[in-house]
Tab-separated table of C-alpha atoms in Angstrom:
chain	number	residue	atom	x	y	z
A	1	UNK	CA	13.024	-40.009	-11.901
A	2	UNK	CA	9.501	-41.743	-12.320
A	3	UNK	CA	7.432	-39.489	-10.566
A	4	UNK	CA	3.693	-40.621	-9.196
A	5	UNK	CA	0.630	-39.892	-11.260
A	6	UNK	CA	-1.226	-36.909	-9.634
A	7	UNK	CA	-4.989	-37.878	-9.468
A	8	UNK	CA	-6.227	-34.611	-8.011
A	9	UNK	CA	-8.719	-33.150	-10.255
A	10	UNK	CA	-8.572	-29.375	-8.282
A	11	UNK	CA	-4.632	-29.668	-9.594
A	12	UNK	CA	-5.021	-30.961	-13.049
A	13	UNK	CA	-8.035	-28.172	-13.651
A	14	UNK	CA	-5.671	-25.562	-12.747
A	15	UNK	CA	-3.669	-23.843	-15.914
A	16	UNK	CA	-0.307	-25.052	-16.272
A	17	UNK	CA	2.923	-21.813	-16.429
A	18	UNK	CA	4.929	-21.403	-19.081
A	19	UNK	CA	7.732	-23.271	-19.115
A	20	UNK	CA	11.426	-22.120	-18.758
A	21	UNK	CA	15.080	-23.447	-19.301
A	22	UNK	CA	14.911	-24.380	-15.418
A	23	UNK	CA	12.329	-26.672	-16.193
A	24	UNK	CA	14.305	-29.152	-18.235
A	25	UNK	CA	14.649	-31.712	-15.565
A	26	UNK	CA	10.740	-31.893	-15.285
A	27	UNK	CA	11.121	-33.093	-18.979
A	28	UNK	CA	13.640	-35.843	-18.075
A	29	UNK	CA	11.103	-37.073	-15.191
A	30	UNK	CA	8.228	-37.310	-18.070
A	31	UNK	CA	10.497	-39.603	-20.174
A	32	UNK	CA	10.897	-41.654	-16.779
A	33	UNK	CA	7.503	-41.722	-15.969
A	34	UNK	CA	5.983	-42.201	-19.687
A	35	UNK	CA	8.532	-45.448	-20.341
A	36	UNK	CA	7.667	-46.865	-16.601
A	37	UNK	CA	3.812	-46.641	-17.800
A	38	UNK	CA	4.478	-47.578	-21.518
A	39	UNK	CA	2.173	-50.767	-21.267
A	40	UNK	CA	-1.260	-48.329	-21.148
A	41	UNK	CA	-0.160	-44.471	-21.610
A	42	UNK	CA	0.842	-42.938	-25.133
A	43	UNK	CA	1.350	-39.265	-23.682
A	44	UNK	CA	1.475	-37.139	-20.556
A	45	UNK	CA	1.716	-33.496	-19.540
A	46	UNK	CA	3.686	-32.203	-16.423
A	47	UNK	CA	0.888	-31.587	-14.155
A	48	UNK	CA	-0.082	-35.168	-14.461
A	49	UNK	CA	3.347	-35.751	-12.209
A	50	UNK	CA	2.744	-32.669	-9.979
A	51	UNK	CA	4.757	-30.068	-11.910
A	52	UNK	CA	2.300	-27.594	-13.290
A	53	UNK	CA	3.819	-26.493	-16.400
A	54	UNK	CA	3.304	-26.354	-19.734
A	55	UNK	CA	5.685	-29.208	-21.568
A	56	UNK	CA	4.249	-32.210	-22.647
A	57	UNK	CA	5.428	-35.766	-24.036
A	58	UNK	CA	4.041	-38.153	-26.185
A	59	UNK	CA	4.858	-41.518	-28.368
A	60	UNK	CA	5.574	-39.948	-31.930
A	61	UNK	CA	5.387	-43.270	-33.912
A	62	UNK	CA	7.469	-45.153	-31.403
A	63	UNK	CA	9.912	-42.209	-29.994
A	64	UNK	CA	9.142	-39.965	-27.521
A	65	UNK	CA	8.931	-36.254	-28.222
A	66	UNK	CA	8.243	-33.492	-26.351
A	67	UNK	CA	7.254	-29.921	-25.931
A	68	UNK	CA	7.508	-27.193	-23.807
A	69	UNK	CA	4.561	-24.489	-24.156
A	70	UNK	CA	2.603	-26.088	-27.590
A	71	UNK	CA	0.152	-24.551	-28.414
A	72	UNK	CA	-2.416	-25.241	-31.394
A	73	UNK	CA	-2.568	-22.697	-33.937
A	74	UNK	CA	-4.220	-24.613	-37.094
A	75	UNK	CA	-6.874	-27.590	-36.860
A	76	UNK	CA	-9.443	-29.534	-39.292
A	77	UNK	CA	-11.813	-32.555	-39.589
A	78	UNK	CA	-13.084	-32.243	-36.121
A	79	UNK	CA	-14.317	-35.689	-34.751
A	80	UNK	CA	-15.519	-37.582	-31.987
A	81	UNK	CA	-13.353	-39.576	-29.482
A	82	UNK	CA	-13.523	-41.463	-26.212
A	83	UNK	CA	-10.572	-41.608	-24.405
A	84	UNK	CA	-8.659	-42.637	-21.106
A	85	UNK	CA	-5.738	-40.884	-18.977
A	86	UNK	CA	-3.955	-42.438	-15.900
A	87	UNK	CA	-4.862	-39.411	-14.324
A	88	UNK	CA	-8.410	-40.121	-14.210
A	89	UNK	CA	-10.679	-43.084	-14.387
A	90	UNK	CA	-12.419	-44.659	-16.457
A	91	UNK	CA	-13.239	-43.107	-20.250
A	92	UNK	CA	-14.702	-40.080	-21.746
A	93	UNK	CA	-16.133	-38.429	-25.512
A	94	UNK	CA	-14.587	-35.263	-26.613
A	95	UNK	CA	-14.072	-33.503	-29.599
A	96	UNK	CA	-10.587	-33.889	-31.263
A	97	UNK	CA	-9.321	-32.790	-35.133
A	98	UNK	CA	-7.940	-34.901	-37.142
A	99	UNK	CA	-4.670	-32.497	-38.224
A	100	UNK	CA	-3.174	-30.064	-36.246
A	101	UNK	CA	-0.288	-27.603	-36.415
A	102	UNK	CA	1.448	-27.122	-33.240
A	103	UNK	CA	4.029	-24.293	-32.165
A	104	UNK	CA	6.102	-25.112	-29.224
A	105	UNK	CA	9.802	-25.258	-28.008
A	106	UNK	CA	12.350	-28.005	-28.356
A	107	UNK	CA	14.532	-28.659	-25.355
A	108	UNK	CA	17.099	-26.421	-26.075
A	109	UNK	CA	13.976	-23.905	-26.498
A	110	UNK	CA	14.154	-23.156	-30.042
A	111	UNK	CA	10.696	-22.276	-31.551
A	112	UNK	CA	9.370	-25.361	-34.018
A	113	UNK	CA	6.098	-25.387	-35.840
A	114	UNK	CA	5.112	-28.812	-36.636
A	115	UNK	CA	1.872	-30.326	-38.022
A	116	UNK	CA	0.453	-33.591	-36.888
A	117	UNK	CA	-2.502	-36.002	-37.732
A	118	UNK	CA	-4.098	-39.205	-36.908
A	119	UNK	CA	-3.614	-40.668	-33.788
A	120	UNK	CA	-0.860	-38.305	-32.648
A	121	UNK	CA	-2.530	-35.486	-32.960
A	122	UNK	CA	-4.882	-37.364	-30.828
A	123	UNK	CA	-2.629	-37.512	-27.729
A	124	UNK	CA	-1.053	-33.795	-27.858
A	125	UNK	CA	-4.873	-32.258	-28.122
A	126	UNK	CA	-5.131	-34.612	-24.680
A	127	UNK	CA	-2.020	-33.416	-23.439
A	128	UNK	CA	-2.920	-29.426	-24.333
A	129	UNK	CA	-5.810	-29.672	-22.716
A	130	UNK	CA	-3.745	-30.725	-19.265
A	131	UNK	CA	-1.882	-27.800	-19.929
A	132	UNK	CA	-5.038	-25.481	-20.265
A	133	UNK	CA	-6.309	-27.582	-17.195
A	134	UNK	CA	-9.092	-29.247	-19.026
A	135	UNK	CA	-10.512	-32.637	-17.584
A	136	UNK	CA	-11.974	-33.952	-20.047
């Protein structure tokens, strides 16, 4: 179900749960809501549609992937970014790293340790940072 894009900054500052099995068909309503806003949105975390949990999604080189409860656990090359989120408007500078290594769940909740770089690794620091209820 494509869910609306929550705006409210006192929500999306607060820190997302963990996520459970139960929370599967909050994953199903991020691949809705990610494809219906494909034209300007490469990622999105659950609290961004009201569900405040940790699972994100994001465009991994043209399929979408995501994760319940990532978390970063290895980063280099910090750098400095400007980005956007449909949450919020306009853009904003933050610090992102150029590679990080992510552990998180798949969606039948099976631990997976994955390392990223470049522009992905771009979105899922963005999308963490929901989680952790940073507005950046």
């Amino acid at each position: 179900m494509i869910r609306p894009i929550m705006k409210d900054p006192i929500f999306l500052a607060q820190k997302s749960a963990p996520a459970t099995v139960t929370d599967l068909p909050i994953a199903q309503d991020l691949r809705d809501t990610l494809e219906a806003h494909r034209d300007g949105c490469v990622g999105m975390a659950a609290n961004m549609i009201g569900a405040a949990k940790r699972i994100i999604i994001f465009d991994d080189n043209g399929s979408a992937t995501v994760m319940f409860n990532p978390k970063i656990v290895k980063s280099s090359g910090i750098y400095e970014a400007e980005e956007g989120c449909l949450s919020l408007s306009g853009t904003r500078k933050t610090k992102r790293y150029r590679s990080i290594k992510v552990q998180y769940q798949n969606e039948k909740f099976e631990t997976r340790l994955k390392t990223y770089a470049g522009f992905t690794a771009q979105i899922i620091q963005h999308e963490i940072d929901h989680c952790n209820g940073v507005l950046i």
